[in-house]
Structure formats: C-alpha cells, structure tokens
mmCIF file of C-alpha atoms in Angstrom:
data_model
loop_
_atom_site.group_PDB
_atom_site.id
_atom_site.type_symbol
_atom_site.label_atom_id
_atom_site.label_comp_id
_atom_site.label_asym_id
_atom_site.label_seq_id
_atom_site.Cartn_x
_atom_site.Cartn_y
_atom_site.Cartn_z
ATOM 1 C CA MET A 31 103.755 45.825 76.530
ATOM 2 C CA HIS A 32 101.949 48.451 74.423
ATOM 3 C CA ILE A 33 99.103 48.628 77.026
ATOM 4 C CA ARG A 34 101.680 49.692 79.765
ATOM 5 C CA ALA A 35 103.145 52.329 77.442
ATOM 6 C CA GLY A 36 99.648 53.548 76.716
ATOM 7 C CA PHE A 37 98.913 53.685 80.296
ATOM 8 C CA LEU A 38 102.107 55.628 81.141
ATOM 9 C CA LEU A 39 101.368 58.141 78.421
ATOM 10 C CA LEU A 40 97.855 58.745 79.798
ATOM 11 C CA CYS A 41 99.259 59.269 83.270
ATOM 12 C CA VAL A 42 102.012 61.652 82.010
ATOM 13 C CA MET A 43 99.886 63.799 79.715
ATOM 14 C CA PRO A 44 98.028 65.673 82.448
ATOM 15 C CA LEU A 45 101.382 66.512 84.001
ATOM 16 C CA ILE A 46 102.816 67.768 80.706
ATOM 17 C CA ALA A 47 99.609 69.821 80.214
ATOM 18 C CA ALA A 48 99.757 71.355 83.802
ATOM 19 C CA CYS A 49 103.254 72.425 83.146
ATOM 20 C CA SER A 50 102.365 74.228 79.983
ATOM 21 C CA THR A 51 99.321 76.231 81.228
ATOM 22 C CA PRO A 52 99.975 79.906 81.315
ATOM 23 C CA SER A 53 100.960 81.439 84.804
ATOM 24 C CA SER A 54 98.194 83.282 86.564
ATOM 25 C CA ASP A 55 100.691 85.605 88.208
ATOM 26 C CA ARG A 56 99.549 89.231 88.564
ATOM 27 C CA TYR A 57 102.125 92.036 88.088
ATOM 28 C CA TYR A 58 102.187 95.360 89.891
ATOM 29 C CA LEU A 59 104.145 98.734 89.704
ATOM 30 C CA LEU A 60 104.349 101.728 91.970
ATOM 31 C CA SER A 61 103.236 105.037 90.597
ATOM 32 C CA ALA A 62 103.906 108.565 90.986
ATOM 33 C CA ALA A 63 101.146 110.158 93.312
ATOM 34 C CA VAL A 64 102.335 113.748 93.584
ATOM 35 C CA PRO A 65 99.769 116.004 91.650
ATOM 36 C CA PRO A 66 101.833 118.134 89.033
ATOM 37 C CA VAL A 67 102.254 121.755 90.147
ATOM 38 C CA GLY A 68 102.884 123.034 86.633
ATOM 39 C CA PRO A 69 106.157 123.996 84.741
ATOM 40 C CA VAL A 70 109.245 125.100 86.645
ATOM 41 C CA ALA A 71 109.319 128.932 86.621
ATOM 42 C CA GLY A 72 112.833 130.360 85.579
ATOM 43 C CA GLN A 73 115.925 128.317 86.307
ATOM 44 C CA GLY A 74 115.124 125.233 88.170
ATOM 45 C CA SER A 75 117.613 122.933 89.749
ATOM 46 C CA VAL A 76 119.018 119.772 88.320
ATOM 47 C CA ILE A 77 118.278 117.003 90.715
ATOM 48 C CA GLY A 78 120.001 113.665 90.733
ATOM 49 C CA ILE A 79 117.911 110.731 92.323
ATOM 50 C CA GLY A 80 120.128 107.929 93.884
ATOM 51 C CA PRO A 81 121.399 105.676 94.796
ATOM 52 C CA VAL A 82 118.193 104.145 96.254
ATOM 53 C CA THR A 83 118.807 101.054 98.330
ATOM 54 C CA ILE A 84 116.399 98.440 99.612
ATOM 55 C CA PRO A 85 116.807 95.555 102.060
ATOM 56 C CA SER A 86 117.648 92.256 100.300
ATOM 57 C CA HIS A 87 114.510 90.562 101.678
ATOM 58 C CA LEU A 88 112.550 92.945 99.598
ATOM 59 C CA ASP A 89 114.902 92.476 96.491
ATOM 60 C CA ARG A 90 112.844 89.787 94.735
ATOM 61 C CA SER A 91 110.194 89.471 92.106
ATOM 62 C CA MET A 92 107.346 88.563 94.432
ATOM 63 C CA ILE A 93 105.675 91.000 96.800
ATOM 64 C CA VAL A 94 106.622 90.734 100.533
ATOM 65 C CA SER A 95 104.581 91.553 103.550
ATOM 66 C CA ARG A 96 105.032 90.977 107.362
ATOM 67 C CA SER A 97 102.758 88.688 109.266
ATOM 68 C CA SER A 98 104.638 89.433 112.435
ATOM 69 C CA THR A 99 107.715 91.333 113.655
ATOM 70 C CA ASN A 100 109.923 88.431 112.760
ATOM 71 C CA ARG A 101 108.052 86.659 109.898
ATOM 72 C CA LEU A 102 107.721 87.515 106.391
ATOM 73 C CA GLU A 103 105.060 86.318 103.817
ATOM 74 C CA VAL A 104 105.754 86.059 100.042
ATOM 75 C CA SER A 105 102.602 86.749 98.043
ATOM 76 C CA VAL A 106 102.516 83.834 95.603
ATOM 77 C CA GLY A 107 101.086 84.878 92.313
ATOM 78 C CA HIS A 108 101.740 88.639 93.093
ATOM 79 C CA ARG A 109 104.775 89.993 91.372
ATOM 80 C CA TRP A 110 106.537 93.182 90.713
ATOM 81 C CA GLY A 111 106.558 94.267 87.159
ATOM 82 C CA GLU A 112 110.208 95.368 87.387
ATOM 83 C CA PRO A 113 112.888 95.048 89.980
ATOM 84 C CA LEU A 114 111.604 96.892 93.107
ATOM 85 C CA ASP A 115 114.587 99.209 93.405
ATOM 86 C CA GLU A 116 114.317 100.401 89.916
ATOM 87 C CA ASN A 117 110.514 101.013 90.301
ATOM 88 C CA ILE A 118 111.051 103.016 93.450
ATOM 89 C CA ASN A 119 113.836 105.176 91.782
ATOM 90 C CA ARG A 120 111.608 105.820 88.752
ATOM 91 C CA THR A 121 108.485 106.652 91.003
ATOM 92 C CA LEU A 122 110.626 109.046 93.063
ATOM 93 C CA MET A 123 111.763 110.826 89.727
ATOM 94 C CA GLU A 124 108.408 111.227 88.545
ATOM 95 C CA ASN A 125 107.232 112.567 92.084
ATOM 96 C CA PHE A 126 110.154 114.993 92.116
ATOM 97 C CA GLU A 127 109.217 116.059 88.553
ATOM 98 C CA HIS A 128 105.787 116.979 89.769
ATOM 99 C CA THR A 129 106.987 118.995 92.890
ATOM 100 C CA GLY A 130 108.116 121.852 90.418
ATOM 101 C CA LYS A 131 111.609 121.899 92.136
ATOM 102 C CA ALA A 132 113.578 120.577 89.139
ATOM 103 C CA SER A 133 114.123 121.815 85.733
ATOM 104 C CA ARG A 134 115.933 118.347 84.844
ATOM 105 C CA LEU A 135 116.106 115.036 86.580
ATOM 106 C CA GLU A 136 119.104 112.514 86.341
ATOM 107 C CA THR A 137 119.128 109.028 87.686
ATOM 108 C CA PHE A 138 122.249 107.463 89.503
ATOM 109 C CA PRO A 139 124.828 107.016 88.351
ATOM 110 C CA TRP A 140 125.614 110.088 86.452
ATOM 111 C CA THR A 141 128.762 112.082 85.298
ATOM 112 C CA SER A 142 129.893 115.542 86.307
ATOM 113 C CA ARG A 143 128.997 116.554 82.703
ATOM 114 C CA ASP A 144 125.167 116.042 83.737
ATOM 115 C CA GLY A 145 125.445 119.273 85.812
ATOM 116 C CA VAL A 146 123.551 117.954 88.964
ATOM 117 C CA ASP A 147 122.974 120.596 91.589
ATOM 118 C CA TRP A 148 121.281 118.450 94.262
ATOM 119 C CA GLN A 149 121.582 114.620 94.979
ATOM 120 C CA ILE A 150 119.007 112.853 96.853
ATOM 121 C CA VAL A 151 120.177 109.466 98.425
ATOM 122 C CA VAL A 152 117.432 107.256 99.946
ATOM 123 C CA ASP A 153 118.104 104.136 102.106
ATOM 124 C CA ILE A 154 114.923 102.129 102.649
ATOM 125 C CA ASP A 155 114.799 99.974 105.745
ATOM 126 C CA ARG A 156 111.139 98.773 105.640
ATOM 127 C CA PHE A 157 108.555 99.008 102.871
ATOM 128 C CA GLU A 158 105.772 96.402 103.270
ATOM 129 C CA ARG A 159 102.399 95.650 104.448
ATOM 130 C CA GLN A 160 102.305 95.010 108.179
ATOM 131 C CA ALA A 161 100.514 92.352 110.188
ATOM 132 C CA ASP A 162 97.849 94.982 111.093
ATOM 133 C CA GLY A 163 97.122 95.557 107.351
ATOM 134 C CA LYS A 164 98.916 99.044 107.248
ATOM 135 C CA VAL A 165 101.792 99.723 104.921
ATOM 136 C CA LEU A 166 105.042 101.136 106.453
ATOM 137 C CA LEU A 167 107.724 103.085 104.815
ATOM 138 C CA ALA A 168 110.809 103.605 106.929
ATOM 139 C CA ALA A 169 113.836 105.157 105.247
ATOM 140 C CA ARG A 170 116.801 107.561 105.679
ATOM 141 C CA TRP A 171 117.324 110.218 103.114
ATOM 142 C CA LYS A 172 120.044 112.834 102.384
ATOM 143 C CA LEU A 173 119.952 115.992 100.275
ATOM 144 C CA ILE A 174 123.470 116.714 99.026
ATOM 145 C CA ALA A 175 124.974 119.671 97.336
ATOM 146 C CA PHE A 176 126.639 117.775 94.510
ATOM 147 C CA GLU A 177 129.372 120.316 93.842
ATOM 148 C CA ASN A 178 131.004 120.182 97.137
ATOM 149 C CA GLY A 179 129.426 117.100 98.649
ATOM 150 C CA ASP A 180 127.981 118.962 101.742
ATOM 151 C CA ILE A 181 124.900 117.402 103.199
ATOM 152 C CA ILE A 182 122.376 120.111 103.167
ATOM 153 C CA ALA A 183 119.472 118.045 104.929
ATOM 154 C CA SER A 184 118.955 114.702 106.180
ATOM 155 C CA ASP A 185 116.203 112.962 108.224
ATOM 156 C CA ARG A 186 114.369 109.649 108.845
ATOM 157 C CA TYR A 187 111.094 109.178 107.190
ATOM 158 C CA GLU A 188 108.792 106.689 108.958
ATOM 159 C CA LYS A 189 104.920 106.602 108.298
ATOM 160 C CA VAL A 190 102.145 104.180 107.979
ATOM 161 C CA LEU A 191 99.175 104.301 105.609
ATOM 162 C CA ALA A 192 96.168 102.113 105.708
ATOM 163 C CA PRO A 193 95.197 100.705 102.274
ATOM 164 C CA GLN A 194 91.580 101.164 101.129
ATOM 165 C CA ASN A 195 91.102 97.421 101.341
ATOM 166 C CA THR A 196 92.966 94.100 101.741
ATOM 167 C CA THR A 197 93.915 93.563 98.012
ATOM 168 C CA VAL A 198 97.537 93.657 96.873
ATOM 169 C CA GLU A 199 96.603 96.323 94.481
ATOM 170 C CA SER A 200 95.417 98.530 97.307
ATOM 171 C CA THR A 201 98.596 97.820 99.237
ATOM 172 C CA VAL A 202 100.805 98.921 96.130
ATOM 173 C CA SER A 203 98.662 102.059 95.879
ATOM 174 C CA ALA A 204 99.233 102.911 99.629
ATOM 175 C CA MET A 205 103.025 102.214 98.936
ATOM 176 C CA SER A 206 102.924 104.708 96.174
ATOM 177 C CA GLY A 207 101.308 107.182 98.424
ATOM 178 C CA LEU A 208 103.869 106.864 100.986
ATOM 179 C CA LEU A 209 106.663 107.351 98.387
ATOM 180 C CA ALA A 210 104.767 110.591 97.221
ATOM 181 C CA ASP A 211 104.511 111.860 100.841
ATOM 182 C CA MET A 212 108.320 111.340 101.400
ATOM 183 C CA SER A 213 108.953 113.004 98.185
ATOM 184 C CA VAL A 214 107.100 116.186 99.014
ATOM 185 C CA GLU A 215 108.855 116.117 102.445
ATOM 186 C CA ILE A 216 112.245 115.960 100.939
ATOM 187 C CA ALA A 217 111.351 118.645 98.149
ATOM 188 C CA LYS A 218 110.737 121.133 101.029
ATOM 189 C CA TYR A 219 114.511 121.309 101.530
ATOM 190 C CA ILE A 220 115.457 121.818 97.999
ATOM 191 C CA PRO A 221 116.241 125.551 97.408
#
C-alpha cells in the first residue's frame, strides 16, 4: 500500500511543480510618439480626451493580430500591461500634451467644473497587426466644442505602418506610431 502511495506522489509532484513555475508572459504598453513642441504659449485650450472605444475582440489582456480577413490570432504569452482602452486613452493624452495645443488635459468622464473647451471622441474599429505584417489603425474621431456640443470636425482615420521587424515589441511600437500620427492629424483642427 505504501509503495502505491509513494508512486502516486512521485507522479503528481512534477505536475504540482509545473503549476508553480512563474509565467513567462511578456507585457507591453503603447507609448506617446509625438515629439514635444515645448510649453503652450499664452492661454491654451483645455482638451478632454474620451470616450475612447475599442471593439470587444481587442478588449482582452492578450495581444490580438489578424491572420486573414476573418481570422484572429491571440498571442499566447504576449499581454497588454493594462487594459488596452485605458492604455490608448493615456497614450492619446500624452500625444496631445506634446502637440502644444492644450494648457490642460482631462480624461473622460469629467464634470462641467473641469472647464473643458474641446472634447475628442475616438471610436476604434481596427487596431492590430495584419496578415501581411503591417499594423492597421482604422478609427472614427470627432472634435466637439464642449460648451454647446457642436461637432467642429470629424473624420475617419485609416493608415497602415510596417513594423521594423516581426517581433511583438516592434508591432506595439508601430501601433504607438499610428496613434501619434492620428493625434497630430486631429490636433490640426483644434483652434
């Protein structure tokens, strides 16, 4: 009887050890890629960023890419360091801060006491590496005069950028580059 118990214990020990080994997951963050233009001269605007929405298939901790038009691939072991929508929002805020258009930035939701002049709403449709290796950002954005709710400008942004290589880190860097490009494009419409 003791031999069987010892044998079972020897069989189960490697499984227990495998479960306790630390994860080899790698974590990634988007980053601001707009070079700073310097401090805002005079009275800059108060810009509110958000809401920023992403499709539910991207709303996960693992990084998603497309292997074809209708097929998604989830990168096992490659995760976002924070929820993707929060990371996009924070990166957009940093990018807009660097454009020199804002004296202050607010993140959605805010109150009327925050004194927001301009609201930037972004709805992202696609934001992933494509089957050809390039990264695509397809989004719709609006610039709204917060006081009266008038839409001052709106457009669709859709561009691709080739990462420097095939690594996930290079893909995330290209994604950051596309967010920076979109930020600069939107900033042109801010008075």
